């Protein structure tokens, strides 16, 4: 039997091409390949090669990046039934479901299209995320990462891939260079893959915010994220025809205490917008309490405060503009607000 000999008794035509080149030993047995025959095909110099425990490459020569990714998932995924899953329609190639496994780390970021992540051909290792209780070990080019709760994967080129925030955290965990960390975090936000808070939340869960080079990169990320959110707020006001506010101001009572900074304020209507760009760190509850106290104080003075998150500005700017417009229109039905002093924010 050569590597071009069809397997029997079940043909492979229902599989996509890459899945005809990389199969598990369980799948090969389901296709009629006996253990002795498998060992013969995988002998030194033979037409097949064992890429990973229980995973076979069905052609001579090195594996492609695509084959390495599928092999890593075949190794790590939980099989619901032995062999190849149920056959699809004749005109529908089968794409195996890789249960309880997904690509993460730098390989995932490359698949997500990050220019700051190295190409797959130069990555010696592929990280695979699995549930904590799975009995798997790191082997060959596959590093097994465990988590108490798997995130919902994204499908990228037919592969289950960790969401960007989780993939970033898993990649950063292995990076000691602050420049590399900063580039990954910056691209995640700048290119619209996710919001800064979601990245920081994953870094916090991974206990990476105690590393100085990560903290420095996070500070830069949050500053960049706020700048992006402010730009979206400017565009929202302009594109949806809201009246011009005064931007980035501090409010004070005459001769009294500082009331807090605001991103936009309409003095005649006593309506304010505040961007909620809190970083989800250990002191999140205390910071939220501060937000709440400021909002309640301003509202007692008759000032309506609209909180908007960067994500809402990105995904539903028209809806947020309608909320602000409603608050402006309702100002005539409210009692006049207390007089406050408006100063440029320091």
GROMACS .gro file of N, CA and C in nm, residues 10 54-55 58 63 73-74 80 88 104-105 114 120 131 180 188 194-195 201 207 214 230 287 298 300 315 321:
model
   81
   10UNK      N    1  -1.424   0.277   0.404
   10UNK     CA    2  -1.495   0.404   0.394
   10UNK      C    3  -1.411   0.503   0.314
   54UNK      N    4  -0.108   0.995   1.827
   54UNK     CA    5  -0.242   0.967   1.776
   54UNK      C    6  -0.282   1.046   1.655
   55UNK      N    7  -0.190   1.120   1.591
   55UNK     CA    8  -0.222   1.203   1.474
   55UNK      C    9  -0.118   1.176   1.365
   58UNK      N   10  -0.056   1.210   0.623
   58UNK     CA   11  -0.067   1.108   0.520
   58UNK      C   12   0.006   1.146   0.391
   63UNK      N   13   0.500   1.904   0.717
   63UNK     CA   14   0.360   1.946   0.724
   63UNK      C   15   0.350   2.095   0.695
   73UNK      N   16  -0.527   2.046   1.678
   73UNK     CA   17  -0.664   2.035   1.725
   73UNK      C   18  -0.710   1.890   1.733
   74UNK      N   19  -0.669   1.808   1.636
   74UNK     CA   20  -0.702   1.666   1.642
   74UNK      C   21  -0.644   1.602   1.768
   80UNK      N   22  -1.634   1.282   2.035
   80UNK     CA   23  -1.761   1.234   2.091
   80UNK      C   24  -1.787   1.089   2.055
   88UNK      N   25  -2.179   1.385   0.591
   88UNK     CA   26  -2.269   1.489   0.544
   88UNK      C   27  -2.331   1.450   0.410
  104UNK      N   28  -0.506   2.926   2.045
  104UNK     CA   29  -0.494   3.052   2.119
  104UNK      C   30  -0.352   3.106   2.106
  105UNK      N   31  -0.319   3.211   2.179
  105UNK     CA   32  -0.184   3.266   2.177
  105UNK      C   33  -0.149   3.331   2.044
  114UNK      N   34  -0.347   3.966   1.282
  114UNK     CA   35  -0.257   4.062   1.345
  114UNK      C   36  -0.126   4.071   1.267
  120UNK      N   37   0.269   3.208   1.066
  120UNK     CA   38   0.262   3.072   1.120
  120UNK      C   39   0.386   2.990   1.085
  131UNK      N   40  -1.033   2.265   2.844
  131UNK     CA   41  -1.083   2.273   2.982
  131UNK      C   42  -0.980   2.221   3.081
  180UNK      N   43   0.707   4.424   2.227
  180UNK     CA   44   0.618   4.326   2.163
  180UNK      C   45   0.481   4.327   2.227
  188UNK      N   46  -0.469   4.530   1.888
  188UNK     CA   47  -0.599   4.475   1.926
  188UNK      C   48  -0.704   4.585   1.932
  194UNK      N   49  -1.115   4.452   1.950
  194UNK     CA   50  -1.182   4.448   2.079
  194UNK      C   51  -1.160   4.581   2.151
  195UNK      N   52  -1.229   4.595   2.263
  195UNK     CA   53  -1.214   4.715   2.345
  195UNK      C   54  -1.101   4.697   2.447
  201UNK      N   55  -0.918   4.298   3.120
  201UNK     CA   56  -0.988   4.199   3.203
  201UNK      C   57  -0.921   4.062   3.192
  207UNK      N   58  -0.349   3.706   3.585
  207UNK     CA   59  -0.254   3.753   3.687
  207UNK      C   60  -0.126   3.808   3.623
  214UNK      N   61   0.418   4.460   3.145
  214UNK     CA   62   0.277   4.448   3.103
  214UNK      C   63   0.199   4.570   3.150
  230UNK      N   64  -1.281   5.898   2.242
  230UNK     CA   65  -1.311   6.041   2.230
  230UNK      C   66  -1.335   6.079   2.084
  287UNK      N   67  -1.365   5.205   4.199
  287UNK     CA   68  -1.373   5.304   4.093
  287UNK      C   69  -1.517   5.325   4.048
  298UNK      N   70  -2.409   6.511   4.070
  298UNK     CA   71  -2.446   6.599   3.959
  298UNK      C   72  -2.597   6.597   3.935
  300UNK      N   73  -2.828   6.542   4.155
  300UNK     CA   74  -2.896   6.618   4.261
  300UNK      C   75  -2.894   6.767   4.231
  315UNK      N   76  -2.040   5.020   1.836
  315UNK     CA   77  -2.139   4.929   1.778
  315UNK      C   78  -2.276   4.992   1.757
  321UNK      N   79  -2.657   5.839   2.020
  321UNK     CA   80  -2.692   5.977   1.983
  321UNK      C   81  -2.838   6.005   2.016
   0.00000   0.00000   0.00000
